[in-house]
PDB file of N, CA and C in Angstrom:
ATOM      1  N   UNK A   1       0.820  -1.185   0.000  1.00  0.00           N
ATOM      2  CA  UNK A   1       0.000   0.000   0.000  1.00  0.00           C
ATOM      3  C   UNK A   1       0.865   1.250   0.000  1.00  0.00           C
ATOM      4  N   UNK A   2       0.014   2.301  -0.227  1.00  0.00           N
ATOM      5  CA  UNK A   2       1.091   3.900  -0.152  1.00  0.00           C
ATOM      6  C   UNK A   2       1.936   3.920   0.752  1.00  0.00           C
ATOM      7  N   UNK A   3       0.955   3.798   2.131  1.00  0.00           N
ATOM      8  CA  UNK A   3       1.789   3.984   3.349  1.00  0.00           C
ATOM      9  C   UNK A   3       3.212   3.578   3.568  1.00  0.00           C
ATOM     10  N   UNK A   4       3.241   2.177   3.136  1.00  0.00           N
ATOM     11  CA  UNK A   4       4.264   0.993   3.270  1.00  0.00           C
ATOM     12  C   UNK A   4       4.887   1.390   2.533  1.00  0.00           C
ATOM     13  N   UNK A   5       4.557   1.846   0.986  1.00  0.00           N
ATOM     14  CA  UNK A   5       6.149   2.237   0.300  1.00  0.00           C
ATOM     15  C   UNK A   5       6.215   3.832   0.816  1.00  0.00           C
ATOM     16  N   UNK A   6       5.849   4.366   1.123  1.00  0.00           N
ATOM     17  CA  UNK A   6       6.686   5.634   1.818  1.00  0.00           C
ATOM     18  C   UNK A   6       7.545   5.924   3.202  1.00  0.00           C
ATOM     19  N   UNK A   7       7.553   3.994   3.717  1.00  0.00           N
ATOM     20  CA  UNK A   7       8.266   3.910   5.264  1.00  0.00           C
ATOM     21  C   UNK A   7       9.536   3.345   4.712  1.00  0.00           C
ATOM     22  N   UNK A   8       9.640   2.714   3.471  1.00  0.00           N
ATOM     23  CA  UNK A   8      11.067   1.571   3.102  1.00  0.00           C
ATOM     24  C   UNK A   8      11.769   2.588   3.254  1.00  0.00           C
ATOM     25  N   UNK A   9      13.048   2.243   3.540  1.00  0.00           N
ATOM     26  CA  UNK A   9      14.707   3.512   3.823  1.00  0.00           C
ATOM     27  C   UNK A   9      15.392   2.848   2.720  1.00  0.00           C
ATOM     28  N   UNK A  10      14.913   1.696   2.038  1.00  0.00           N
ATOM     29  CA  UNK A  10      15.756   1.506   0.813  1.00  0.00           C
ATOM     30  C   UNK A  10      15.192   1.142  -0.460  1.00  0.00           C
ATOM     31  N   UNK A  11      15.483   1.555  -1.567  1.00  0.00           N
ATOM     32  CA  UNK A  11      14.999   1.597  -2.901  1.00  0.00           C
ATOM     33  C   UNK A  11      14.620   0.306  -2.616  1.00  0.00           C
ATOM     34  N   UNK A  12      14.155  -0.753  -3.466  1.00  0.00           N
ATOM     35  CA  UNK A  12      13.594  -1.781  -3.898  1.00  0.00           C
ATOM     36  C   UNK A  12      13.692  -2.022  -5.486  1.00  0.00           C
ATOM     37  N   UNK A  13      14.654  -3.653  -6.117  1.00  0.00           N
ATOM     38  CA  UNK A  13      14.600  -3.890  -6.808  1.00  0.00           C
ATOM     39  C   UNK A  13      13.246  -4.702  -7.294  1.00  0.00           C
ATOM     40  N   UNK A  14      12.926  -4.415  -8.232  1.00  0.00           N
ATOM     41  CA  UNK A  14      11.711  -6.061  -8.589  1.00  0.00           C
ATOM     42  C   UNK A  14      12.100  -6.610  -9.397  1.00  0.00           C
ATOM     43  N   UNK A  15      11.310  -7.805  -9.064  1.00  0.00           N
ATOM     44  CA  UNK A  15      11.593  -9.451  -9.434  1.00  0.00           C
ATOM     45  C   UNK A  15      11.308 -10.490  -9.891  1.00  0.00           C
ATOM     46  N   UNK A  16      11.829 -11.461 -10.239  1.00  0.00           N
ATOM     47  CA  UNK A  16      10.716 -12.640  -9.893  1.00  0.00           C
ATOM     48  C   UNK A  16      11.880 -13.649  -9.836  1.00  0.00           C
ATOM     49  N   UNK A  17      12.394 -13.629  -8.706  1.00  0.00           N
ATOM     50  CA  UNK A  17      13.703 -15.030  -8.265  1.00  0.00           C
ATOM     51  C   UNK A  17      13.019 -15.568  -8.088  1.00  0.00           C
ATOM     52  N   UNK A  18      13.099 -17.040  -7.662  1.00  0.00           N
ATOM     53  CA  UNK A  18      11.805 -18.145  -7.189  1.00  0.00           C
ATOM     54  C   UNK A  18      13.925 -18.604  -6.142  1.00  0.00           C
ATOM     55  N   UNK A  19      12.912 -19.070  -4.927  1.00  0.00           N
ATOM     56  CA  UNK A  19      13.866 -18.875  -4.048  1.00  0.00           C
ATOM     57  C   UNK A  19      13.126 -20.115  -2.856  1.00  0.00           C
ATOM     58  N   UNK A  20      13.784 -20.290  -1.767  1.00  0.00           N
ATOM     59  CA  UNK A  20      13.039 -20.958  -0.647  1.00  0.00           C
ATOM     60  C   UNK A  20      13.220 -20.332   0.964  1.00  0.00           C
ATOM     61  N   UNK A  21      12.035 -20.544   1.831  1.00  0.00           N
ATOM     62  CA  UNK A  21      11.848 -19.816   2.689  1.00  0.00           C
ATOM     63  C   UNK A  21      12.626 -20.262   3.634  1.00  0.00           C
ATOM     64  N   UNK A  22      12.778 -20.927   4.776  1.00  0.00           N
ATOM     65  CA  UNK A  22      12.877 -21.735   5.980  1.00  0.00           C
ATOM     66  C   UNK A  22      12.670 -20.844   7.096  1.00  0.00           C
ATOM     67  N   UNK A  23      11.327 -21.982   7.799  1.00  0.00           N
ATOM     68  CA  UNK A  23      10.695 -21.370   9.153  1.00  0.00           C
ATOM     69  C   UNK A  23      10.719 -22.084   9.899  1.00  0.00           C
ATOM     70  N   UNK A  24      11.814 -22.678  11.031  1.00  0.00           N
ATOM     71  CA  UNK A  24      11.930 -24.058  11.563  1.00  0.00           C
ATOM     72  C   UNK A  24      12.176 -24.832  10.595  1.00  0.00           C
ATOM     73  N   UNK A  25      11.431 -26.301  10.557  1.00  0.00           N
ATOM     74  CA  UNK A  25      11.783 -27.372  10.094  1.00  0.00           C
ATOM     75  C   UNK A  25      11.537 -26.779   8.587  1.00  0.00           C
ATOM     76  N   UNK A  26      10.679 -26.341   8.359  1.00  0.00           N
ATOM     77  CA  UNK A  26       9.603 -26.652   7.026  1.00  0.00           C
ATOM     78  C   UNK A  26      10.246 -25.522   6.121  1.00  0.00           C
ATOM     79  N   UNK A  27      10.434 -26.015   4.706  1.00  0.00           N
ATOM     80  CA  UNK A  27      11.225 -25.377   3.841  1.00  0.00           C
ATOM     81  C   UNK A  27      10.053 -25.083   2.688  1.00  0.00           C
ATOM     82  N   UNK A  28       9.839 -24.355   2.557  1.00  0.00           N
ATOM     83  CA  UNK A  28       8.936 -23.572   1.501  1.00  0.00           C
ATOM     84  C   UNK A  28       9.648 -23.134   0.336  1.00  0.00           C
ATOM     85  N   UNK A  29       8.929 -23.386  -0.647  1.00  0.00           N
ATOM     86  CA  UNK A  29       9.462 -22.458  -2.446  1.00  0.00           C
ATOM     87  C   UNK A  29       8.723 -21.096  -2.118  1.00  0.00           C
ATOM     88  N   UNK A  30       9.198 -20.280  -2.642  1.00  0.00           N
ATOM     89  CA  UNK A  30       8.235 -18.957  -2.465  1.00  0.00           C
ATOM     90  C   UNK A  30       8.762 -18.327  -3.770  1.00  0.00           C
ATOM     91  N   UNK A  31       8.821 -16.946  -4.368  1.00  0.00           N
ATOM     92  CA  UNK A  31       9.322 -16.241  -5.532  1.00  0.00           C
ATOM     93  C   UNK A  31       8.890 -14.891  -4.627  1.00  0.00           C
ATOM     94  N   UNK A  32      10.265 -14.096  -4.992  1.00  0.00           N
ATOM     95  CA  UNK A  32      10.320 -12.876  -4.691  1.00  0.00           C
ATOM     96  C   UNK A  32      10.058 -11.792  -5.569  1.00  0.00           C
ATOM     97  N   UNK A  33       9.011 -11.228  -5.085  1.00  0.00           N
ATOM     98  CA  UNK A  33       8.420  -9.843  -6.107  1.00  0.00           C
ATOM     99  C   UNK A  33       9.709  -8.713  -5.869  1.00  0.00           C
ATOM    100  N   UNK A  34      10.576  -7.748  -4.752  1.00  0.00           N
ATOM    101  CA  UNK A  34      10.788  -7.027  -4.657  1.00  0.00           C
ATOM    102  C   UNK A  34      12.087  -7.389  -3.492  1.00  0.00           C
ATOM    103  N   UNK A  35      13.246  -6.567  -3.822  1.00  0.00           N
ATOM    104  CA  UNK A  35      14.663  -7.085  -2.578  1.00  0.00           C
ATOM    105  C   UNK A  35      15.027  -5.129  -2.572  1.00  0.00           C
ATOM    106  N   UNK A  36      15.475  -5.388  -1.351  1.00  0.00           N
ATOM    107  CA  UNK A  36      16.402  -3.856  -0.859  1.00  0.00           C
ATOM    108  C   UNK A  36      17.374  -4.675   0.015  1.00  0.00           C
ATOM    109  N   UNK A  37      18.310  -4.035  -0.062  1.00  0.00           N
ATOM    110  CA  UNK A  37      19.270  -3.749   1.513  1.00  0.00           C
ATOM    111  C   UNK A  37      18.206  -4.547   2.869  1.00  0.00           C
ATOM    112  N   UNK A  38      17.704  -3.878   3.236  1.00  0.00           N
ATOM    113  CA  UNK A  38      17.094  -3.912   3.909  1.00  0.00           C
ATOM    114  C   UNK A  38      15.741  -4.945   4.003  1.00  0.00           C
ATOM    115  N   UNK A  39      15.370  -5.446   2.675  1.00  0.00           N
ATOM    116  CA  UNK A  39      14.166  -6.795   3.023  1.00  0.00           C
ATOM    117  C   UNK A  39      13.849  -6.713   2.036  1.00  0.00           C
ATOM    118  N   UNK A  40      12.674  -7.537   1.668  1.00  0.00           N
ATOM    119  CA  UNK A  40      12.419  -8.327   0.504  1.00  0.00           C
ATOM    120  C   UNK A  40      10.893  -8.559   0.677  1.00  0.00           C
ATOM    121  N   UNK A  41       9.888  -8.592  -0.420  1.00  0.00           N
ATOM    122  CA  UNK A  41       8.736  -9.055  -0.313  1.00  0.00           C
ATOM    123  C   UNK A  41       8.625 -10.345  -0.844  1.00  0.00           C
ATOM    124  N   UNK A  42       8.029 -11.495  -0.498  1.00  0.00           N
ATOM    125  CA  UNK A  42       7.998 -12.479  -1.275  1.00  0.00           C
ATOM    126  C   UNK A  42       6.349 -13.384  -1.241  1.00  0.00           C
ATOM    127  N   UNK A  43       6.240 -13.958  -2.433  1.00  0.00           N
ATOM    128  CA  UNK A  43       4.935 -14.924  -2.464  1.00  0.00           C
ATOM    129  C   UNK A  43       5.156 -16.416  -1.867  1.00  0.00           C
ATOM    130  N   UNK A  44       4.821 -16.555  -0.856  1.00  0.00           N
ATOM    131  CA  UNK A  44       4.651 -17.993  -0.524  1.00  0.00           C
ATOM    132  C   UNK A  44       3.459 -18.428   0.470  1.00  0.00           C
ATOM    133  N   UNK A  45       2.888 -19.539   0.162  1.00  0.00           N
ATOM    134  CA  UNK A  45       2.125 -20.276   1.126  1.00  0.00           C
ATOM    135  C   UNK A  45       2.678 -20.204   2.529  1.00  0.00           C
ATOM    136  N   UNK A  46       2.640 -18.973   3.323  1.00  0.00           N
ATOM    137  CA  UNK A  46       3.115 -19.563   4.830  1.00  0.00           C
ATOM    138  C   UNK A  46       1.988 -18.426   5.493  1.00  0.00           C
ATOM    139  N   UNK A  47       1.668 -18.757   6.642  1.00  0.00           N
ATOM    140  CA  UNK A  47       1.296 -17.706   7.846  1.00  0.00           C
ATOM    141  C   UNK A  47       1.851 -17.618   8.983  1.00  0.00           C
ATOM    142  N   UNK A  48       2.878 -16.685   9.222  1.00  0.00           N
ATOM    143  CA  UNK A  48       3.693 -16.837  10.163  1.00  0.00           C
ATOM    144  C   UNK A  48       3.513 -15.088  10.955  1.00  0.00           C
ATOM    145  N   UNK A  49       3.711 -15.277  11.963  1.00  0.00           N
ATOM    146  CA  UNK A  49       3.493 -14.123  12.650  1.00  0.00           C
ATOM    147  C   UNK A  49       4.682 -12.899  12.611  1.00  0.00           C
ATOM    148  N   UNK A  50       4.795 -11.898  12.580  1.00  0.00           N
ATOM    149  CA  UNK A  50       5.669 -10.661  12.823  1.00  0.00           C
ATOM    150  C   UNK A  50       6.455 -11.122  13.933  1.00  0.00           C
ATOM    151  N   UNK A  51       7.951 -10.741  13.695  1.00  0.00           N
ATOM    152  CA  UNK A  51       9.175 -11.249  14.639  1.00  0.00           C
ATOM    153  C   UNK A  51       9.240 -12.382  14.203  1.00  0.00           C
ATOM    154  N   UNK A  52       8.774 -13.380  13.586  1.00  0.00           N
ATOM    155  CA  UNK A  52       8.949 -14.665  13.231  1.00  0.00           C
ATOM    156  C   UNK A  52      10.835 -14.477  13.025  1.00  0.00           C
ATOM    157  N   UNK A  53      11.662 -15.392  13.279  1.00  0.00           N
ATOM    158  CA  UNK A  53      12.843 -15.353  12.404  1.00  0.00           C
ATOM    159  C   UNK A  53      13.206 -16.668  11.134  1.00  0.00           C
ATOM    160  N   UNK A  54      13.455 -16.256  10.274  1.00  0.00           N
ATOM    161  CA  UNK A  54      13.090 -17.413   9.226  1.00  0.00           C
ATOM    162  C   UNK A  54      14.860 -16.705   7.829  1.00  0.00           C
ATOM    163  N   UNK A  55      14.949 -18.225   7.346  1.00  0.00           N
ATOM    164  CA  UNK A  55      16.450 -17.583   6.220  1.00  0.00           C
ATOM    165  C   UNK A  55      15.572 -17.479   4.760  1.00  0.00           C
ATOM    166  N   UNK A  56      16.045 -16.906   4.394  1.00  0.00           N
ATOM    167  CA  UNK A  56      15.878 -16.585   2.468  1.00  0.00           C
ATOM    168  C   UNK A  56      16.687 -17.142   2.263  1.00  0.00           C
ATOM    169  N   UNK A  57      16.879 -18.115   1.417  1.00  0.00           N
ATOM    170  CA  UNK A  57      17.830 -19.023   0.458  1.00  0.00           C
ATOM    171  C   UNK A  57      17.405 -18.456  -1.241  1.00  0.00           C
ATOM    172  N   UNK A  58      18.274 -17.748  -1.312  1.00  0.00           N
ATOM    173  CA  UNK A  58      18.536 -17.496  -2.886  1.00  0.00           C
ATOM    174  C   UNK A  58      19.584 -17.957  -3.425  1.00  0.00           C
ATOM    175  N   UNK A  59      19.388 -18.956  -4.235  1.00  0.00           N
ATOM    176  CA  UNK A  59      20.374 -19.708  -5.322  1.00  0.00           C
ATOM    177  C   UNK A  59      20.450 -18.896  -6.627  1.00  0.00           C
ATOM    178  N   UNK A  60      21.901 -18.515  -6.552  1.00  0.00           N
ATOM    179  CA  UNK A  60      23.192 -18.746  -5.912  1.00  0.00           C
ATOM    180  C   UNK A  60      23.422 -17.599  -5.025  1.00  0.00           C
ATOM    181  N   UNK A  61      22.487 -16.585  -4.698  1.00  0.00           N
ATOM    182  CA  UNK A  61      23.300 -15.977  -3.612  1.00  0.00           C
ATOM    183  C   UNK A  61      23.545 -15.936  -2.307  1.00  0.00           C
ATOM    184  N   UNK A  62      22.727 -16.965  -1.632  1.00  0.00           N
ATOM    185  CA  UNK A  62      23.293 -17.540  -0.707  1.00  0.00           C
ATOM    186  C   UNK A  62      22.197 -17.490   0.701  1.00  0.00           C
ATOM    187  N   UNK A  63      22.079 -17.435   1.696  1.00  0.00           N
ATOM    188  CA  UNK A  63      21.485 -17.652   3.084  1.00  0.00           C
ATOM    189  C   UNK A  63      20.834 -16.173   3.423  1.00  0.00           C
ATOM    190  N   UNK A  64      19.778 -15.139   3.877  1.00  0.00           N
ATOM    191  CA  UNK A  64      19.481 -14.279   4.024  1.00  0.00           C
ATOM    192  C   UNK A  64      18.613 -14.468   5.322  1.00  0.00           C
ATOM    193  N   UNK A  65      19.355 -14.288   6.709  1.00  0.00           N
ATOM    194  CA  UNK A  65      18.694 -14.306   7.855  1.00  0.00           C
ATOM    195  C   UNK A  65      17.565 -13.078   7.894  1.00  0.00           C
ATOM    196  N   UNK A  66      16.474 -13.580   8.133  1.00  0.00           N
ATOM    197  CA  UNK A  66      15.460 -12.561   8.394  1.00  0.00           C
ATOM    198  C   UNK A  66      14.449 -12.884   9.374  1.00  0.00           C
ATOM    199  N   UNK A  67      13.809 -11.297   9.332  1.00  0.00           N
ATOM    200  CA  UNK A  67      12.744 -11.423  10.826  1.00  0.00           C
ATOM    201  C   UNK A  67      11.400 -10.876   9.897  1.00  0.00           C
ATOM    202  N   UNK A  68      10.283 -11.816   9.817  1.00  0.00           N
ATOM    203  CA  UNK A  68       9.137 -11.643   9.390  1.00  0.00           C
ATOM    204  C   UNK A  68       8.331 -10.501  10.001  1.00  0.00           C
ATOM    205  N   UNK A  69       8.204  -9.001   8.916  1.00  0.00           N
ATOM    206  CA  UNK A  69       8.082  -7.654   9.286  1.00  0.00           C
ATOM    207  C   UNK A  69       6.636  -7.791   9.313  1.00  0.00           C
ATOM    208  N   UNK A  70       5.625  -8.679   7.955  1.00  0.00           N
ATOM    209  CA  UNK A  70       4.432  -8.705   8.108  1.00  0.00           C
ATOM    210  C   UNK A  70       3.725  -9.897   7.083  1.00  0.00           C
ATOM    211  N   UNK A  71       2.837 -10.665   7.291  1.00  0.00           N
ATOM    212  CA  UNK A  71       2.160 -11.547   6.316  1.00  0.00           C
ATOM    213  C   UNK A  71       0.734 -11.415   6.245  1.00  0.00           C
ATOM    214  N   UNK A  72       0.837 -11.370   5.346  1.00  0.00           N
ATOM    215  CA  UNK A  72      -0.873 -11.281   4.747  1.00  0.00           C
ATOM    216  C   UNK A  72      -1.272 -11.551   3.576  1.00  0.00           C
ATOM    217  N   UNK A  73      -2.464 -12.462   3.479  1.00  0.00           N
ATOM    218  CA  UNK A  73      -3.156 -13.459   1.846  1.00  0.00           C
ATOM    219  C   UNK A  73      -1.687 -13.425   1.122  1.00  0.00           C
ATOM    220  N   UNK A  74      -1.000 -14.563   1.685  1.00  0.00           N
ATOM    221  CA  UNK A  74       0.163 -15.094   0.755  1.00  0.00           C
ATOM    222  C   UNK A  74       1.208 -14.121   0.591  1.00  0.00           C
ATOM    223  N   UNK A  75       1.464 -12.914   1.219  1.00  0.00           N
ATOM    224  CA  UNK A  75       2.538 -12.222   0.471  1.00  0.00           C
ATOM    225  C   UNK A  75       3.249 -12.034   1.892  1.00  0.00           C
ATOM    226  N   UNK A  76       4.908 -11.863   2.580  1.00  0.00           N
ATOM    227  CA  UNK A  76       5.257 -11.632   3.494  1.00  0.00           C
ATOM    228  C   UNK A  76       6.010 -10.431   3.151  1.00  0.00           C
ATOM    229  N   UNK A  77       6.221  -9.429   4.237  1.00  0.00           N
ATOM    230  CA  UNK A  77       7.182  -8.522   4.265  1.00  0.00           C
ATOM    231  C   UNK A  77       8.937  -9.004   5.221  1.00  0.00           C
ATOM    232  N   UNK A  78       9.642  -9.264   4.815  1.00  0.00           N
ATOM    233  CA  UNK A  78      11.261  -9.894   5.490  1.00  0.00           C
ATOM    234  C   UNK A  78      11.779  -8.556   5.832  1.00  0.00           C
ATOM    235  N   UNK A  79      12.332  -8.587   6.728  1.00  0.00           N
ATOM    236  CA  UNK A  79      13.629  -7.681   7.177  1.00  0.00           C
ATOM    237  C   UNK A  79      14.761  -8.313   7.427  1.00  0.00           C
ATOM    238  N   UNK A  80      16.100  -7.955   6.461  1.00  0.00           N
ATOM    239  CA  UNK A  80      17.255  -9.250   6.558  1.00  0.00           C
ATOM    240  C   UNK A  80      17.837  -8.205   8.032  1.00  0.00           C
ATOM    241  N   UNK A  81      18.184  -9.399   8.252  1.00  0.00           N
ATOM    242  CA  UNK A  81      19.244  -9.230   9.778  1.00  0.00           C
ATOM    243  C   UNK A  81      20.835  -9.441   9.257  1.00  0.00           C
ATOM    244  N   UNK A  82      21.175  -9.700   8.543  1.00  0.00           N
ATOM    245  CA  UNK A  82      22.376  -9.761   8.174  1.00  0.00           C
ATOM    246  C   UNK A  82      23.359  -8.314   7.822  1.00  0.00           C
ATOM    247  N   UNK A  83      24.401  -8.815   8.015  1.00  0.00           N
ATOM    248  CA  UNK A  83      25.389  -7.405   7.320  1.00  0.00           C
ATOM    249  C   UNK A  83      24.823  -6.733   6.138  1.00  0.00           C
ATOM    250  N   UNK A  84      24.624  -5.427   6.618  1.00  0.00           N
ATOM    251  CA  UNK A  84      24.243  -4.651   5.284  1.00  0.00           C
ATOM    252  C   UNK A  84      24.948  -4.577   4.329  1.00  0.00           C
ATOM    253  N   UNK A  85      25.891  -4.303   4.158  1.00  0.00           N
ATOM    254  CA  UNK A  85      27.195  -4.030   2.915  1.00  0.00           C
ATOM    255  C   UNK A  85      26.813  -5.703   2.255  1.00  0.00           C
ATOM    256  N   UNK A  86      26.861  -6.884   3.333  1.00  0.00           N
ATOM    257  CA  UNK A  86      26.529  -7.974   2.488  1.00  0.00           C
ATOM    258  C   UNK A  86      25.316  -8.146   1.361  1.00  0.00           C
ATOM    259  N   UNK A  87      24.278  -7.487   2.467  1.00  0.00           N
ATOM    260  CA  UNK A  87      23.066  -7.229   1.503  1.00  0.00           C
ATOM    261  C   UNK A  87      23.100  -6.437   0.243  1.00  0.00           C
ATOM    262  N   UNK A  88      23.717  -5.177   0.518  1.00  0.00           N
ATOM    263  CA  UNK A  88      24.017  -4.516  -0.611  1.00  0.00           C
ATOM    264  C   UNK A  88      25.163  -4.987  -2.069  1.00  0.00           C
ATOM    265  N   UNK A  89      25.617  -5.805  -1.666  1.00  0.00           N
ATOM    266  CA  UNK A  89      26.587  -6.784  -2.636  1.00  0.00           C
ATOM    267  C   UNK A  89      25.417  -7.733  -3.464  1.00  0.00           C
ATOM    268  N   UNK A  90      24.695  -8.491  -2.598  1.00  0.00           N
ATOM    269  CA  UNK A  90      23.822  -9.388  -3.326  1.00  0.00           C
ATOM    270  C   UNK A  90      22.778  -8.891  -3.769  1.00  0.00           C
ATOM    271  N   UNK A  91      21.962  -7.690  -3.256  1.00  0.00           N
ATOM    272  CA  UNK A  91      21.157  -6.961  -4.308  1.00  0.00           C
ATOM    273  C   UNK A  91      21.989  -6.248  -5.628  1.00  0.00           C
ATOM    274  N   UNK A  92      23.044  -5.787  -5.404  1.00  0.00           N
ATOM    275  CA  UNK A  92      23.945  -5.449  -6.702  1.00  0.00           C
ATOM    276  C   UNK A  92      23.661  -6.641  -7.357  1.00  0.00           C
ATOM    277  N   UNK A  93      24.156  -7.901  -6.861  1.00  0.00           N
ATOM    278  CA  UNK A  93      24.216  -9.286  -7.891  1.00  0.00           C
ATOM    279  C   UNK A  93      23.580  -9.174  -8.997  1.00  0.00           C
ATOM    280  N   UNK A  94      22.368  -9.066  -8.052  1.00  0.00           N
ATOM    281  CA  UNK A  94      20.861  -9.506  -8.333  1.00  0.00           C
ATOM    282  C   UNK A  94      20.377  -8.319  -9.713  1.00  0.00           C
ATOM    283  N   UNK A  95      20.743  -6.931  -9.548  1.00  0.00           N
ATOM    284  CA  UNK A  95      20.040  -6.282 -10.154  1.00  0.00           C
ATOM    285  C   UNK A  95      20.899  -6.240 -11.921  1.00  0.00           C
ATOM    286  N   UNK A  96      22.450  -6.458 -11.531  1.00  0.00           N
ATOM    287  CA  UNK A  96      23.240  -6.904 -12.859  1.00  0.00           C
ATOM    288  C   UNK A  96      22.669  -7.651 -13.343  1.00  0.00           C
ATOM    289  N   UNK A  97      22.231  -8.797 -13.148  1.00  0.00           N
ATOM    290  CA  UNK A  97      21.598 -10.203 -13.726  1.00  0.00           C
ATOM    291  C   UNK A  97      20.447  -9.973 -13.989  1.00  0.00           C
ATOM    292  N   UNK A  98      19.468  -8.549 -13.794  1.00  0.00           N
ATOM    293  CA  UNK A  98      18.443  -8.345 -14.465  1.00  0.00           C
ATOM    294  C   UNK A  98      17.164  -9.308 -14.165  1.00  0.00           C
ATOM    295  N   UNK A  99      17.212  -9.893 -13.125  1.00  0.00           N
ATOM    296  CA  UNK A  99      16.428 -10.662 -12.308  1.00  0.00           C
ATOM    297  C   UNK A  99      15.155 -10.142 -12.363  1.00  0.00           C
TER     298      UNK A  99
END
């Protein structure tokens, strides 16, 4: 919604990686509409609550620790917890490759 894109602190690439979730045990496919620095929106079958902590696995770029910002009818909002400069390397990846 408006609101939500006028709170992000970082641009947002869009997408469509197809990627996998992990929330505990259970490993989900999901595809990512949108990545920043800072988090990622993605489509997957899960309902998991805000603070959730769960990884983004993007092949090939690798493990993306995150804390579930918001979910709702299939779409989640991620906030990566990881090194930013890291994040900012693999959204570079990502946006060369025209993803």
């Amino acid at each position: 919604d408006a609101f939500a894109l006028n709170r992000r602190a970082h641009e947002r690439k869009s997408s469509i990686l197809t990627a996998t979730v992990t929330a505990g045990e259970a490993v989900i496919n999901c595809t990512v509409q949108d990545i920043s620095i800072g988090g990622a929106q993605i489509l997957a079958s899960l309902d998991l609550s805000s603070g959730r902590h769960v990884v983004l696995n993007l092949d090939p770029y690798g493990e993306m620790p995150a804390e579930v910002a918001w979910c709702r009818r299939g779409k989640l909002g991620l906030r990566f917890e990881g090194d930013p400069q890291v994040m900012a390397e693999i959204v570079m990846s990502i946006a060369m490759q025209g993803n």
